[in-house]
């Protein structure tokens, strides 16, 4: 099982006929967090005319809601929601704040503007693929540092921390499908002299541009 989400806030802006559309993509885990973020944005942009939004929650993306916040029905909240669902994201709120530029945009113009502002914010946030994995701890002699580094680079695995003492202790986050590969690789690389310990299992973020099945 895997899903896409964001782990940091992203911002984007779009302008249409002097109307400014300020997008913000925010990681959220509950409706309470959604309301807190909306309240913060309304307070910050207190002089704006509209704060349109959409959110999706849950690993199955089954909790969702869109708000036009005074714009014509279906011209703002739904386009924002479509951006989120098109990216297969969850745990996310996107708010697009509009400063009116004096010219009516029509439904088509509004849909385009809210869509583009939402896409810009989502792109800036940088979606990541959350997949099952493990945090593994590697304990090794200093002689194995370079071979292990080469192995991790080759497999696209990042170090999450390293401690230097009498021996080196390194922590890595590994997708579930690569855990056995790492264990076997460490065994072959060191003839069993590198100790591998599982510290924690869970869902972790891995950069990925691939669509989910």
Coordinates of N, CA and C in Angstrom, one line a residue, residues 3-73:
X3 N 0.7 5.8 -0.8 CA -0.1 7.0 -1.1 C 0.8 8.2 -1.2
X4 N 0.3 9.3 -1.9 CA 1.1 10.5 -2.0 C 0.6 11.5 -1.0
X5 N 1.5 12.3 -0.4 CA 1.1 13.4 0.5 C 2.2 14.5 0.4
X6 N 2.1 15.5 1.2 CA 3.1 16.5 1.3 C 3.6 16.6 2.7
X7 N 4.9 17.0 2.9 CA 5.4 17.0 4.2 C 5.8 18.4 4.6
X8 N 5.6 19.4 3.7 CA 5.9 20.8 4.0 C 4.9 21.7 3.3
X9 N 4.8 22.9 3.7 CA 3.9 23.8 3.1 C 4.5 24.4 1.8
X10 N 3.6 24.5 0.8 CA 4.1 25.1 -0.5 C 3.2 26.3 -0.9
X11 N 3.8 27.2 -1.6 CA 3.0 28.4 -2.0 C 3.1 28.6 -3.5
X12 N 2.1 29.2 -4.1 CA 2.1 29.5 -5.5 C 1.2 30.7 -5.8
X13 N 1.4 31.3 -6.9 CA 0.6 32.5 -7.3 C 0.3 32.5 -8.7
X14 N -0.9 33.0 -9.0 CA -1.4 33.2 -10.4 C -2.1 34.5 -10.5
X15 N -2.0 35.1 -11.7 CA -2.7 36.4 -11.9 C -3.5 36.4 -13.2
X16 N -4.7 36.9 -13.1 CA -5.6 36.9 -14.3 C -6.3 38.2 -14.2
X17 N -6.1 39.1 -15.2 CA -6.8 40.4 -15.4 C -6.7 41.1 -14.1
X18 N -5.6 41.2 -13.5 CA -5.3 42.0 -12.3 C -5.8 41.3 -11.0
X19 N -6.5 40.2 -11.1 CA -6.9 39.5 -9.9 C -5.8 38.6 -9.5
X20 N -5.4 38.6 -8.2 CA -4.3 37.8 -7.8 C -4.8 36.6 -7.0
X21 N -4.3 35.4 -7.3 CA -4.7 34.2 -6.7 C -3.5 33.6 -5.9
X22 N -3.6 33.6 -4.6 CA -2.4 33.1 -3.8 C -2.7 31.7 -3.3
X23 N -2.0 30.7 -3.7 CA -2.3 29.4 -3.3 C -1.3 28.9 -2.2
X24 N -1.9 28.1 -1.3 CA -1.0 27.6 -0.2 C -1.5 26.1 0.0
X25 N -0.5 25.2 -0.1 CA -0.7 23.8 0.1 C -0.2 23.4 1.5
X26 N -1.0 22.8 2.3 CA -0.6 22.6 3.7 C -0.8 21.2 4.1
X27 N 0.2 20.5 4.8 CA 0.0 19.2 5.3 C -1.0 19.2 6.5
X28 N -2.0 18.4 6.5 CA -3.0 18.3 7.6 C -3.4 16.8 7.8
X29 N -3.8 16.5 9.0 CA -4.2 15.2 9.3 C -5.6 15.1 9.9
X30 N -6.2 16.2 10.1 CA -7.6 16.1 10.7 C -8.4 17.4 10.3
X31 N -9.7 17.3 10.5 CA -10.5 18.5 10.2 C -10.2 19.6 11.1
X32 N -9.8 19.3 12.3 CA -9.4 20.4 13.2 C -8.2 21.2 12.7
X33 N -7.2 20.5 12.1 CA -6.1 21.1 11.6 C -6.5 21.9 10.3
X34 N -7.4 21.4 9.6 CA -8.0 22.2 8.4 C -8.5 23.5 8.9
X35 N -9.4 23.5 9.9 CA -10.0 24.7 10.4 C -9.0 25.7 11.0
X36 N -8.0 25.2 11.6 CA -6.9 26.0 12.2 C -6.2 26.7 11.1
X37 N -5.9 26.0 10.0 CA -5.1 26.6 8.9 C -6.0 27.6 8.2
X38 N -7.3 27.3 8.0 CA -8.2 28.3 7.3 C -8.3 29.6 8.1
X39 N -8.4 29.4 9.4 CA -8.5 30.6 10.3 C -7.2 31.4 10.2
X40 N -6.1 30.8 10.2 CA -4.8 31.5 10.1 C -4.7 32.3 8.8
X41 N -5.1 31.6 7.7 CA -5.0 32.3 6.4 C -6.0 33.4 6.3
X42 N -7.3 33.2 6.8 CA -8.3 34.3 6.8 C -7.8 35.5 7.6
X43 N -7.1 35.3 8.7 CA -6.6 36.4 9.5 C -5.5 37.1 8.8
X44 N -4.6 36.3 8.2 CA -3.4 36.9 7.5 C -3.8 37.7 6.3
X45 N -4.7 37.2 5.5 CA -5.2 37.9 4.3 C -6.6 38.4 4.6
X46 N -6.7 39.2 5.6 CA -8.0 39.7 6.1 C -8.8 40.6 5.1
X47 N -8.0 41.2 4.2 CA -8.6 42.1 3.2 C -8.9 41.5 1.9
X48 N -8.7 40.2 1.8 CA -9.0 39.5 0.5 C -10.5 39.1 0.4
X49 N -11.0 39.0 -0.8 CA -12.4 38.8 -1.0 C -12.8 37.3 -0.8
X50 N -12.0 36.4 -1.2 CA -12.3 34.9 -1.1 C -11.2 34.1 -0.6
X51 N -11.5 33.1 0.1 CA -10.5 32.1 0.5 C -11.1 30.7 0.2
X52 N -10.9 30.3 -1.0 CA -11.5 29.0 -1.5 C -10.5 27.9 -1.2
X53 N -11.1 26.7 -1.0 CA -10.3 25.6 -0.5 C -10.8 24.2 -0.8
X54 N -10.0 23.3 -0.6 CA -10.3 21.9 -0.7 C -9.3 21.0 0.1
X55 N -9.8 19.9 0.7 CA -8.9 19.1 1.4 C -9.3 17.6 1.1
X56 N -8.3 16.7 1.3 CA -8.5 15.3 1.3 C -7.7 14.7 2.4
X57 N -8.4 13.8 3.2 CA -7.8 13.2 4.3 C -7.9 11.6 4.2
X58 N -7.1 10.9 5.0 CA -7.2 9.5 5.1 C -6.3 8.8 4.0
X59 N -5.8 7.6 4.4 CA -4.9 6.9 3.5 C -5.7 6.4 2.3
X60 N -7.0 6.2 2.4 CA -7.8 5.8 1.3 C -8.4 7.0 0.6
X61 N -8.0 8.2 1.0 CA -8.5 9.5 0.3 C -10.0 9.6 0.4
X62 N -10.6 9.1 1.5 CA -12.1 9.0 1.5 C -12.8 10.1 2.3
X63 N -12.0 11.1 2.8 CA -12.6 12.2 3.5 C -12.1 13.5 2.7
X64 N -13.1 14.1 2.1 CA -12.7 15.3 1.3 C -13.9 16.3 1.3
X65 N -13.5 17.5 1.0 CA -14.5 18.6 1.0 C -13.9 19.8 0.2
X66 N -14.8 20.5 -0.5 CA -14.4 21.7 -1.2 C -15.3 22.9 -0.9
X67 N -14.7 24.1 -0.9 CA -15.5 25.3 -0.6 C -15.2 26.3 -1.6
X68 N -16.3 26.9 -2.2 CA -16.2 28.0 -3.1 C -16.1 29.4 -2.4
X69 N -16.4 29.4 -1.2 CA -16.3 30.6 -0.3 C -16.8 31.9 -1.1
X70 N -18.1 31.8 -1.6 CA -18.7 33.0 -2.2 C -18.5 33.1 -3.7
X71 N -17.6 32.3 -4.3 CA -17.4 32.3 -5.8 C -18.6 31.5 -6.4
X72 N -18.8 31.7 -7.7 CA -19.9 30.9 -8.3 C -19.7 29.4 -8.1
X73 N -20.8 28.7 -7.9 CA -20.7 27.3 -7.5 C -19.9 26.5 -8.5

